[in-house]
Tab-separated table of C-alpha atoms in Angstrom:
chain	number	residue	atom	x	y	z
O	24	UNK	CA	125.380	-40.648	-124.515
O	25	UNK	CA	126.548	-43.094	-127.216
O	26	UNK	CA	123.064	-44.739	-127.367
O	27	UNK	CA	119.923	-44.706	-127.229
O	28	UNK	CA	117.827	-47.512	-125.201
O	29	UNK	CA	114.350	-47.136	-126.019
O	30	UNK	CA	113.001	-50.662	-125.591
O	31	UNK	CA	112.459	-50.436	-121.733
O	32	UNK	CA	108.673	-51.980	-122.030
O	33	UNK	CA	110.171	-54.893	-123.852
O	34	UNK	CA	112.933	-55.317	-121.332
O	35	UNK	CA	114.733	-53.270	-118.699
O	36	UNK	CA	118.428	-52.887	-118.437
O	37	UNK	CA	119.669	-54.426	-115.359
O	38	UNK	CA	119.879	-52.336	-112.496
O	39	UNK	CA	123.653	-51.246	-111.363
O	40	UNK	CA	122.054	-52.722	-107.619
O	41	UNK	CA	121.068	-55.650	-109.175
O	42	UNK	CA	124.530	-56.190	-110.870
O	43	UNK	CA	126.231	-55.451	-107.354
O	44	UNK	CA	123.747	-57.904	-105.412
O	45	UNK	CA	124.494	-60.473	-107.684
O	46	UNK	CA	128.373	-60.119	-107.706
O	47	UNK	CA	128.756	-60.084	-104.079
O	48	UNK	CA	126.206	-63.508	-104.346
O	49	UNK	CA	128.228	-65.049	-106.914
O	50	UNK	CA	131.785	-64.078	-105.740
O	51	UNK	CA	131.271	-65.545	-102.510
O	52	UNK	CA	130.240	-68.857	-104.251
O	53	UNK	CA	126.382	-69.085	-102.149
O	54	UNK	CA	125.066	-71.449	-104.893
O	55	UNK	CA	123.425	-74.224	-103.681
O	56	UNK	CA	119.409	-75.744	-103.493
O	57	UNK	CA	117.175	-73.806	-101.261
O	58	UNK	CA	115.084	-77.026	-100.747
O	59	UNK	CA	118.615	-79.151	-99.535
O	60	UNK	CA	118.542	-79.308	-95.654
O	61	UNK	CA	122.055	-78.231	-95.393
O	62	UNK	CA	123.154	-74.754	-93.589
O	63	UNK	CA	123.730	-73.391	-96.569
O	64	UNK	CA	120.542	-74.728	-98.208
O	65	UNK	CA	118.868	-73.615	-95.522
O	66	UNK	CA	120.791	-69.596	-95.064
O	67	UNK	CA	119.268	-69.264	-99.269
O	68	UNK	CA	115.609	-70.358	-98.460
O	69	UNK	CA	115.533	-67.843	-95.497
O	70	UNK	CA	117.146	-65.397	-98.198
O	71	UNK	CA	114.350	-66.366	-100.748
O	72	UNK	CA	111.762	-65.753	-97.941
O	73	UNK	CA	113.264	-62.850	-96.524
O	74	UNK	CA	112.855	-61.228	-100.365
O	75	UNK	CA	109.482	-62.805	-100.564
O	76	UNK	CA	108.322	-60.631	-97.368
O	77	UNK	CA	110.553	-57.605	-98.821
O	78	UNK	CA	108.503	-57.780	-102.152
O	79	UNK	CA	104.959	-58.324	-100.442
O	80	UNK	CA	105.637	-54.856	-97.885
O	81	UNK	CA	106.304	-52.925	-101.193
O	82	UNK	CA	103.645	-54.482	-102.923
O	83	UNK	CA	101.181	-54.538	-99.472
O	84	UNK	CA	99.424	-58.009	-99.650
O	85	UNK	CA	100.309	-61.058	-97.541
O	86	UNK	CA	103.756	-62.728	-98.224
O	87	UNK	CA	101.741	-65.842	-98.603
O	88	UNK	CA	100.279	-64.406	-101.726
O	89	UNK	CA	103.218	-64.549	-103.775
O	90	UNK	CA	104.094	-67.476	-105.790
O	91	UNK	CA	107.749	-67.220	-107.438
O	92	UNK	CA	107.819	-68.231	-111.278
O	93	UNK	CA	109.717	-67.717	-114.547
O	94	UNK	CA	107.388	-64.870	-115.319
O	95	UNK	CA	104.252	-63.246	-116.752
O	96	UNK	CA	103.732	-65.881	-118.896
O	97	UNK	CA	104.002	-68.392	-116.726
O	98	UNK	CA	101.555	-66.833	-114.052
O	99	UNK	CA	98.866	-66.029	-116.719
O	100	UNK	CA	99.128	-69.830	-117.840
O	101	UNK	CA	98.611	-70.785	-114.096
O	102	UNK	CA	95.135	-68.450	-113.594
O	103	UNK	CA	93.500	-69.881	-116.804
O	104	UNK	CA	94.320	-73.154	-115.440
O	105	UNK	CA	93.225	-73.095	-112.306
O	106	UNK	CA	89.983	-70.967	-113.187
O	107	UNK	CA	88.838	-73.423	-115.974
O	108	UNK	CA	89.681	-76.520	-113.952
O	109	UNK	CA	87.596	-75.173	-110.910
O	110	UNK	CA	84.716	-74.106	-113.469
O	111	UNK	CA	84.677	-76.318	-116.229
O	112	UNK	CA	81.283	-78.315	-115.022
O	113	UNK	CA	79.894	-75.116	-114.439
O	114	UNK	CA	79.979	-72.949	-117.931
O	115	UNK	CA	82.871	-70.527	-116.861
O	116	UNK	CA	83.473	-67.180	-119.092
O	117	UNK	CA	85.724	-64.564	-119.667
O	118	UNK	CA	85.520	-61.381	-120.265
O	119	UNK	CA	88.868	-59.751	-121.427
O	120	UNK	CA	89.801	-56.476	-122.388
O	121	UNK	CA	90.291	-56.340	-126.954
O	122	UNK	CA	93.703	-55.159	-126.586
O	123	UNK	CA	94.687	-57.396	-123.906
O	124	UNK	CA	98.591	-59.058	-124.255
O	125	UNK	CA	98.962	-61.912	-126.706
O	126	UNK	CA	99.759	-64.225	-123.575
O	127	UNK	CA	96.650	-63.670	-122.202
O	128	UNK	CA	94.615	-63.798	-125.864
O	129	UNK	CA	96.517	-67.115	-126.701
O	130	UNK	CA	95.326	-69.036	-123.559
O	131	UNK	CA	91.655	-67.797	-124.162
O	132	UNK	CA	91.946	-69.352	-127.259
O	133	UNK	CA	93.740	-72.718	-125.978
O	134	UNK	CA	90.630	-73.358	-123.269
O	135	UNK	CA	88.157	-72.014	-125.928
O	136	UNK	CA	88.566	-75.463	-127.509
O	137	UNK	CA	87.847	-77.416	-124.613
O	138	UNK	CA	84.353	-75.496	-123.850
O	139	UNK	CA	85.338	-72.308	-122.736
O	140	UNK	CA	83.058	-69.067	-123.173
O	141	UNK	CA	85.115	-65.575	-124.042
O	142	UNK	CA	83.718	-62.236	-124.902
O	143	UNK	CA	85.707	-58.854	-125.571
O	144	UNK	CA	85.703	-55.964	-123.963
O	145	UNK	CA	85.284	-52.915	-126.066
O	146	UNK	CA	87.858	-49.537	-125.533
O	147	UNK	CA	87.624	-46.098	-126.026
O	148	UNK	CA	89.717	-44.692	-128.508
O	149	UNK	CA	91.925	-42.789	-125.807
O	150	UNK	CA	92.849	-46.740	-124.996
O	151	UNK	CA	90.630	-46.707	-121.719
O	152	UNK	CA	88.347	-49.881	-121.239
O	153	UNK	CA	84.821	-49.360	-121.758
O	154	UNK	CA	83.084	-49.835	-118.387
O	155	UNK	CA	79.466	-49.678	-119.151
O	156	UNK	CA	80.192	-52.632	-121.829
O	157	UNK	CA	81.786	-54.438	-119.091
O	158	UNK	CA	78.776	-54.184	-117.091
O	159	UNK	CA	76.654	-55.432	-119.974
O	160	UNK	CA	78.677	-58.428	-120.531
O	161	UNK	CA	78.454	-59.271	-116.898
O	162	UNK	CA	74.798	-58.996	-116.896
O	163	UNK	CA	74.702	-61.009	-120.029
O	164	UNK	CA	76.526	-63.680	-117.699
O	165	UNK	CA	74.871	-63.147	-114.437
O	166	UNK	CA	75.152	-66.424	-112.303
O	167	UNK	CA	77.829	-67.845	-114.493
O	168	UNK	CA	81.898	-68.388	-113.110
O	169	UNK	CA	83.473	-65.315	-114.595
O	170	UNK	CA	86.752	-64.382	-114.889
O	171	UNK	CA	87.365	-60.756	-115.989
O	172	UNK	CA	91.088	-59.646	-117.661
O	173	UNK	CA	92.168	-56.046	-118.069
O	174	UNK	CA	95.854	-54.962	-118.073
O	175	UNK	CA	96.935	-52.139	-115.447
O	176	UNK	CA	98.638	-50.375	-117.831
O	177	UNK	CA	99.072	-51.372	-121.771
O	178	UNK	CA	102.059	-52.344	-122.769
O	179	UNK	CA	102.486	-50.535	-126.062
O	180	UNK	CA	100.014	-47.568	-125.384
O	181	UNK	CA	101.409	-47.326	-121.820
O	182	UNK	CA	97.669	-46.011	-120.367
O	183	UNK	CA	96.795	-46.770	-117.131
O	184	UNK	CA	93.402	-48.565	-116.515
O	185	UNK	CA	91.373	-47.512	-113.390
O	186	UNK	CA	91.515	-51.404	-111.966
O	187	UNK	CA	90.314	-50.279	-108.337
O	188	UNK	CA	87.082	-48.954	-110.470
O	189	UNK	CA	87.220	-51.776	-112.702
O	190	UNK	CA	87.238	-53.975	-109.620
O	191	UNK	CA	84.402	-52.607	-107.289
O	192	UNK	CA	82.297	-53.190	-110.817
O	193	UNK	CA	83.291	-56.860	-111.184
O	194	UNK	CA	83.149	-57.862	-107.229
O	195	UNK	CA	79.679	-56.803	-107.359
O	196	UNK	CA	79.033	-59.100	-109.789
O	197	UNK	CA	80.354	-62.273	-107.864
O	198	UNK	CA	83.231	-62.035	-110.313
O	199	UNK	CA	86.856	-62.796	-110.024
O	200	UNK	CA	89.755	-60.160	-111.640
O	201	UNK	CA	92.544	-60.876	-113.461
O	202	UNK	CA	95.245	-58.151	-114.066
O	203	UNK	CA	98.041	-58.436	-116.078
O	204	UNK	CA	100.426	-55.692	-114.044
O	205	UNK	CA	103.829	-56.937	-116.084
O	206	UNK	CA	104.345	-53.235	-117.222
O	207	UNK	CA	103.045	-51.714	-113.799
O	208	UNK	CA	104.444	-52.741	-110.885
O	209	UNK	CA	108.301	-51.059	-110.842
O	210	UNK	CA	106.966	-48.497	-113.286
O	211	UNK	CA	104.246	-46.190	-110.988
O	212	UNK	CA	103.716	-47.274	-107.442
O	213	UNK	CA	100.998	-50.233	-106.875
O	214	UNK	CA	99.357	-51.388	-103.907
O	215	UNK	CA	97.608	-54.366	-105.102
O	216	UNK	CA	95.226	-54.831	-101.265
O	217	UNK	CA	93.970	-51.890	-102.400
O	218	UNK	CA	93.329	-52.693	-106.001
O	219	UNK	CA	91.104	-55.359	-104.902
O	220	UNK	CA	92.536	-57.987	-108.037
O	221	UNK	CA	92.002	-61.160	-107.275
O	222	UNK	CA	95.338	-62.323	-109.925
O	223	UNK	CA	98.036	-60.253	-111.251
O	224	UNK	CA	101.255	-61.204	-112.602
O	225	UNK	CA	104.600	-59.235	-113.044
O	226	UNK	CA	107.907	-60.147	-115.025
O	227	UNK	CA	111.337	-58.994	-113.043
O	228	UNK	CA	113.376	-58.214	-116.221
O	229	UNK	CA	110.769	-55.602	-116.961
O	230	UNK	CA	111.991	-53.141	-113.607
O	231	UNK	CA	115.754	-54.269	-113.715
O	232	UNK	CA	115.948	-57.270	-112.501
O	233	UNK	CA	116.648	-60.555	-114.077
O	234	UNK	CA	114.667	-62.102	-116.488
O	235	UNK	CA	113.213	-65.157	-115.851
O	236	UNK	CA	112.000	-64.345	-112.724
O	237	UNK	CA	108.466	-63.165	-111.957
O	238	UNK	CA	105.322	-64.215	-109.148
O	239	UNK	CA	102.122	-64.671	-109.408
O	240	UNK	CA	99.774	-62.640	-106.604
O	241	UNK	CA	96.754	-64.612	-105.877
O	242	UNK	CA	95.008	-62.771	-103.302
O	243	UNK	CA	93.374	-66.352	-102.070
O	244	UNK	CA	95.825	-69.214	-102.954
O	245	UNK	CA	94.292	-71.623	-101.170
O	246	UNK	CA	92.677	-74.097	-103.741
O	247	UNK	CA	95.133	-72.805	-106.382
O	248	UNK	CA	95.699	-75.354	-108.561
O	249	UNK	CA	99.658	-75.619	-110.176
O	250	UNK	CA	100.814	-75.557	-113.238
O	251	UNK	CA	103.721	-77.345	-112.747
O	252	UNK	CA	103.685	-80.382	-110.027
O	253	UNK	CA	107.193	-80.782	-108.788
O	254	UNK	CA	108.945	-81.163	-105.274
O	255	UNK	CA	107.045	-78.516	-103.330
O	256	UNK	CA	107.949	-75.806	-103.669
O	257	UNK	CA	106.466	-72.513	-103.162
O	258	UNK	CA	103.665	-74.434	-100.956
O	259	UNK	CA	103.202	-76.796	-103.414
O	260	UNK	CA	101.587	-73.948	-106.137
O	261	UNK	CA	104.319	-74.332	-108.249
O	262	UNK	CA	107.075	-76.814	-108.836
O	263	UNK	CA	110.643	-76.368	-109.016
O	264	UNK	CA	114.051	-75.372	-107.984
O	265	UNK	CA	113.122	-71.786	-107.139
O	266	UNK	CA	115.643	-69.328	-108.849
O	267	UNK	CA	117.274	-67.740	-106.246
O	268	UNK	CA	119.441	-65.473	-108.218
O	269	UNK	CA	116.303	-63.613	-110.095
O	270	UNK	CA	114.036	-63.772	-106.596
O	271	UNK	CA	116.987	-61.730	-105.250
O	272	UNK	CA	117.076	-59.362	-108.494
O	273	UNK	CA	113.021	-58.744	-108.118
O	274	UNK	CA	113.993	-57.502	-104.467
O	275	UNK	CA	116.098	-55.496	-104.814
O	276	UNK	CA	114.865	-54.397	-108.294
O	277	UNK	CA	111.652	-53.365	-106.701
O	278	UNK	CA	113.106	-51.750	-103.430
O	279	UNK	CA	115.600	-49.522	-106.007
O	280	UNK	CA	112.342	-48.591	-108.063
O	281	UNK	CA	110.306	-47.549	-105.290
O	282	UNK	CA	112.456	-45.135	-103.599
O	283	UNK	CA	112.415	-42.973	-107.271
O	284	UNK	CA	108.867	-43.081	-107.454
O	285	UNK	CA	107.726	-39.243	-106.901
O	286	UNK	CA	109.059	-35.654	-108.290
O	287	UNK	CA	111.324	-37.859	-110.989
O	288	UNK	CA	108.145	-39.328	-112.750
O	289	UNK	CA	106.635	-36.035	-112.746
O	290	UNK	CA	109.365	-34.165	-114.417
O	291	UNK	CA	110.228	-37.440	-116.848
O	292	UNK	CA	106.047	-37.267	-118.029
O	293	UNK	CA	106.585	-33.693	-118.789
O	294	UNK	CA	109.910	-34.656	-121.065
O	295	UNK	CA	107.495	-37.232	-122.709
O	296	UNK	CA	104.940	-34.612	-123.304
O	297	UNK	CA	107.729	-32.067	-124.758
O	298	UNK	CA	109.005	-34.434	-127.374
O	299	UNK	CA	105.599	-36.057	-128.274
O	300	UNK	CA	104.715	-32.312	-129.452
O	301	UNK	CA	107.758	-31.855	-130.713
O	302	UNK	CA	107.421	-35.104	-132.996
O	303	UNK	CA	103.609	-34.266	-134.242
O	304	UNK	CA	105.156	-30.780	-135.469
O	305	UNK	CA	108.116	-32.603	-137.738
O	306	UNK	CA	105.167	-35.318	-138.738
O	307	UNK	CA	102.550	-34.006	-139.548
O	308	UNK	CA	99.790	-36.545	-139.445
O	309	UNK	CA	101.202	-38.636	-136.051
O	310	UNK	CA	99.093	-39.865	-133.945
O	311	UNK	CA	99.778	-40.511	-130.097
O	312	UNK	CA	97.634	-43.558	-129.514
O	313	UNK	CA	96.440	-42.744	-126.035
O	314	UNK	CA	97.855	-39.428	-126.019
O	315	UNK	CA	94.545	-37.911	-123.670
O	316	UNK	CA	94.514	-40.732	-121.225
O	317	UNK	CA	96.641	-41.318	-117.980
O	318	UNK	CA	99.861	-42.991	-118.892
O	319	UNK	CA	102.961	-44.563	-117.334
O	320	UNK	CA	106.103	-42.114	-117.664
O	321	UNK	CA	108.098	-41.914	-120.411
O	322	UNK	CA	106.364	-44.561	-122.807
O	323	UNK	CA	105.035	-43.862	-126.615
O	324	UNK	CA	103.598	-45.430	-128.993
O	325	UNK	CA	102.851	-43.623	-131.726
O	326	UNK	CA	101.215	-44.533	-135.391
O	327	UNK	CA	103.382	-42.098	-138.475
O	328	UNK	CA	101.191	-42.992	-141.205
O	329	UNK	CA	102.978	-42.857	-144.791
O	330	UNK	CA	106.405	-43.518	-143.512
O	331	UNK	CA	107.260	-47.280	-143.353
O	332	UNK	CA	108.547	-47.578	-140.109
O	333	UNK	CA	110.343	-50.965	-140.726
O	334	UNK	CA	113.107	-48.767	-142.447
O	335	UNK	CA	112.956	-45.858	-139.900
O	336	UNK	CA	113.604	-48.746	-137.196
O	337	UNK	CA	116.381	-49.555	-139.164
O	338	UNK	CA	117.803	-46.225	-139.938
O	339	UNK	CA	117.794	-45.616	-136.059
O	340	UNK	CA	119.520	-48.778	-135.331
O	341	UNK	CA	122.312	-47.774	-137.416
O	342	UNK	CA	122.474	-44.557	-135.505
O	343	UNK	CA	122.706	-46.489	-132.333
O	344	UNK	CA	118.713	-46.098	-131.059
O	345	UNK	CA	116.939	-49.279	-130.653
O	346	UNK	CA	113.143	-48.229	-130.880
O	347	UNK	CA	110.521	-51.273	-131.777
O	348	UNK	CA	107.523	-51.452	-134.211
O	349	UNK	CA	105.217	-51.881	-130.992
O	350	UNK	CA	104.647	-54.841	-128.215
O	351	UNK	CA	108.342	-57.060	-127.904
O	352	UNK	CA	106.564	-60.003	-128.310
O	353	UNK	CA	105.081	-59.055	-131.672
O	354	UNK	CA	107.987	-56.953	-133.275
O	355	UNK	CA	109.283	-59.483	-136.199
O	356	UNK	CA	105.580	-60.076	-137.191
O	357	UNK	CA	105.084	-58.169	-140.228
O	358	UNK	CA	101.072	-57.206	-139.883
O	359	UNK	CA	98.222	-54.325	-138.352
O	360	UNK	CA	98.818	-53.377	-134.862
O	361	UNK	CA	96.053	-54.949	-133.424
O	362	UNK	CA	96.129	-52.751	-130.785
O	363	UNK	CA	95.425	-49.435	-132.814
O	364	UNK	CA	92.876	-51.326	-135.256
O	365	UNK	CA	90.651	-52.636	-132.310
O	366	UNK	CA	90.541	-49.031	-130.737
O	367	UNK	CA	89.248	-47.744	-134.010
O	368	UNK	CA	91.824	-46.362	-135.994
O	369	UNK	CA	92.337	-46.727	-139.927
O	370	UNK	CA	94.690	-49.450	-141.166
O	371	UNK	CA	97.240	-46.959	-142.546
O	372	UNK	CA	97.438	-45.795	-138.859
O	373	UNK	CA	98.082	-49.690	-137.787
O	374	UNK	CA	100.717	-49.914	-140.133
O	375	UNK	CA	103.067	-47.678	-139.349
O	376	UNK	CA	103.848	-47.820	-135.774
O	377	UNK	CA	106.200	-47.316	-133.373
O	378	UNK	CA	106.932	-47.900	-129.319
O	379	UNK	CA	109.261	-45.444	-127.821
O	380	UNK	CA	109.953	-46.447	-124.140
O	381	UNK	CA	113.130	-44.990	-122.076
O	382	UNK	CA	114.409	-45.020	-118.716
O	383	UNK	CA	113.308	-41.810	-116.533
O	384	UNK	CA	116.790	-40.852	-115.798
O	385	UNK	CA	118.552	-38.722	-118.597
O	386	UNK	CA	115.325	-39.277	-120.438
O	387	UNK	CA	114.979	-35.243	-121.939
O	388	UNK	CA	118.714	-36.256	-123.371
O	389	UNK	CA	117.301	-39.069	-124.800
O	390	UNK	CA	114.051	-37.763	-126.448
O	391	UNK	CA	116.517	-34.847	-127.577
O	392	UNK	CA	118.719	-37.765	-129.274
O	393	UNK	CA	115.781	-39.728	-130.793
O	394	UNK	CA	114.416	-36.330	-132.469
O	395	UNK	CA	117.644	-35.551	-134.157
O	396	UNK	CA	117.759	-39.382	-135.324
O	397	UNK	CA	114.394	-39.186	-136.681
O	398	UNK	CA	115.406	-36.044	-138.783
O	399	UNK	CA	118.593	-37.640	-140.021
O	400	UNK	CA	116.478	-40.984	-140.806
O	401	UNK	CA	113.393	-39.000	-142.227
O	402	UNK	CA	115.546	-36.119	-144.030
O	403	UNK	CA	113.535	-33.639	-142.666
O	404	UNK	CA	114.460	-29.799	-141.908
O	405	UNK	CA	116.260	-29.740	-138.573
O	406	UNK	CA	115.138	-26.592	-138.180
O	407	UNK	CA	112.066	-28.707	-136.474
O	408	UNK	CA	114.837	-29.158	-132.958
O	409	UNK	CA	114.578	-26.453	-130.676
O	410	UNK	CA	118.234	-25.305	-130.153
O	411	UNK	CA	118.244	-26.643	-126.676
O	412	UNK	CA	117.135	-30.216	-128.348
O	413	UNK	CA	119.950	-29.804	-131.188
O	414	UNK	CA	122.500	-29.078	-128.480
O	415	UNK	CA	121.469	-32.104	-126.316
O	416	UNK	CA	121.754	-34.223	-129.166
């Protein structure tokens, strides 16, 4: 292995399925609008809807619950929009998890302006939401439209959140759920009937598949209101020309992701485990930020305070291992993790941390490869590999 790709959570290679899909697509030149009444107009909508039904069997909800978009991004816009323009005579709230993703913190503040009412959720310090303040903010808002936001699973901590709990608890309220599943669904096997979310949102180049390409699940989309007004497509939820190309990547993306699920995950959280030790006994003071909670395979993100970890990044580049400082979307901001301040930690701990994510296969070769860069980087004894580590390296 000539490098090290450990930036999975901020983007997934392509699949090799994905690739092949797309060259047999492209080399037999099936590029055309899948709104144009033509045949071959026509042969791609049926394509686009045959994925669409593909995607809702893995996912189990109705087909007519998925709304093709450019992403997470884009489908977290769309709730906020349609909640607070349904609610906004009515004195809507939301009630969001601290550490939820920027996306979702950034339109909270946007409607904030224009009236609406937002309160955090507090977390346990394993990274776990804090139920019973959940159900004191929802008593605090009995009666009111609420909207309630929790991640599935974080995507720099990689912990899982019990949403099918989390849901019962908000339901009973008369409240609606909102559950940002980007680093989920493709990563550990979701049903989303069964999580009873009323939203959720998920990002294709995140499981191998193309980015720019993602849906929104709206478990009742009738009423929805769109983002974008356009031609109408997707049922007139979201306007236009649908991107064929990624829709066709999330399929088979998703389909090639769900057949590993299983005995691979299992053996790839145990390789995790392995080299998280392995790390805390060449650095001392790390911390694995939600280290005793349930987590997605192969994901760390870890806080080594006293080392700057700007320069470790870059020390690791130059060995050919592409780590990040935390969350993709916040990697060239040069601040706290807000993440491991709002679960409690010191600031020296929010300043020096790091997200490892890798791919499950070859994944013990890959810890193995990022232990021996550290030491290199760091200087440290490398009498800290196990000789099975030093000879994978």
């Amino acid at each position: 292995m000539d490098t090290v790709y450990a930036d999975v959570c901020g983007s997934a290679p392509v699949s090799a399925q994905v690739s092949d899909m797309l060259q047999a697509l492209f080399s037999a030149r099936q590029c055309a609008n899948p709104n144009a009444n033509h045949a071959l107009g026509v042969q791609l909508l049926e394509r686009v809807e045959c994925a669409r039904g593909s995607i809702a069997g893995l996912l189990n909800v109705d087909t007519d619950s998925l709304i093709f978009n450019s992403g997470s991004s884009e489908g977290c816009a769309q709730v906020f929009h349609d909640f607070f323009e349904r609610f906004k005579h009515e004195r809507p709230v939301v009630l969001y998890s601290a550490i939820e993703h920027a996306c979702t913190l950034q339109n909270i503040r946007r409607y904030s302006q224009d009236g609406l009412c937002a309160a955090a959720i507090e977390h346990h310090i394993n990274g776990l939401l804090d139920t019973t303040h959940l159900q004191q903010l929802l008593d605090a808002h009995a009666g009111r439209p609420t909207l309630v936001c929790v991640m599935a699973v974080h995507n720099e901590t990689g912990v899982i959140q019990p949403i099918q709990e989390i849901a019962r608890q908000v339901k009973a309220q008369g409240g609606l759920l909102f559950s940002d599943m980007t680093q989920a669904i493709g990563k550990i096997p979701v049903n989303l009937h069964e999580s009873g979310v009323d939203f959720a949102i998920a990002s294709g180049h995140k499981f191998g598949a193309l980015p720019g390409a993602g849906f929104l699940y709206a478990r009742n989309r009738y009423g929805l209101s769109p983002l974008i007004a356009g031609g109408g497509q997707e049922g007139g939820l979201r306007g236009g020309t649908q991107n064929y190309p990624g829709i066709l990547s999330i399929e088979t993306a998703l389909s090639e992701k769900h057949l590993k699920f299983g005995a691979a995950s299992a053996e790839a959280q145990q390789a995790r485990e392995a080299f998280e030790r392995e790390l805390q006994s060449m650095v001392g003071e790390s911390v694995v930020i939600g280290q005793q909670a349930s987590r997605v395979p192969c994901v760390s993100f870890i806080a080594l305070p006293g080392i700057n970890t700007r320069k470790l990044q870059w020390a690791l580049n130059a060995q050919g291992i592409y780590i990040t400082g935390g969350s993709a979307c916040s990697d060239k901001k040069l601040s706290l993790s807000g993440t491991v301040m709002r679960l409690g930690y010191p600031e020296r701990m929010a300043a020096s941390t790091v997200r490892i994510s890798i791919a499950e296969e070859h994944c013990r070769a890959a810890y193995a490869k990022i232990l021996q860069g550290i030491v290199r980087a760091l200087d440290l004894p490398a009498a800290g590999l196990s000789p099975r580590q030093a000879a994978l390296a």
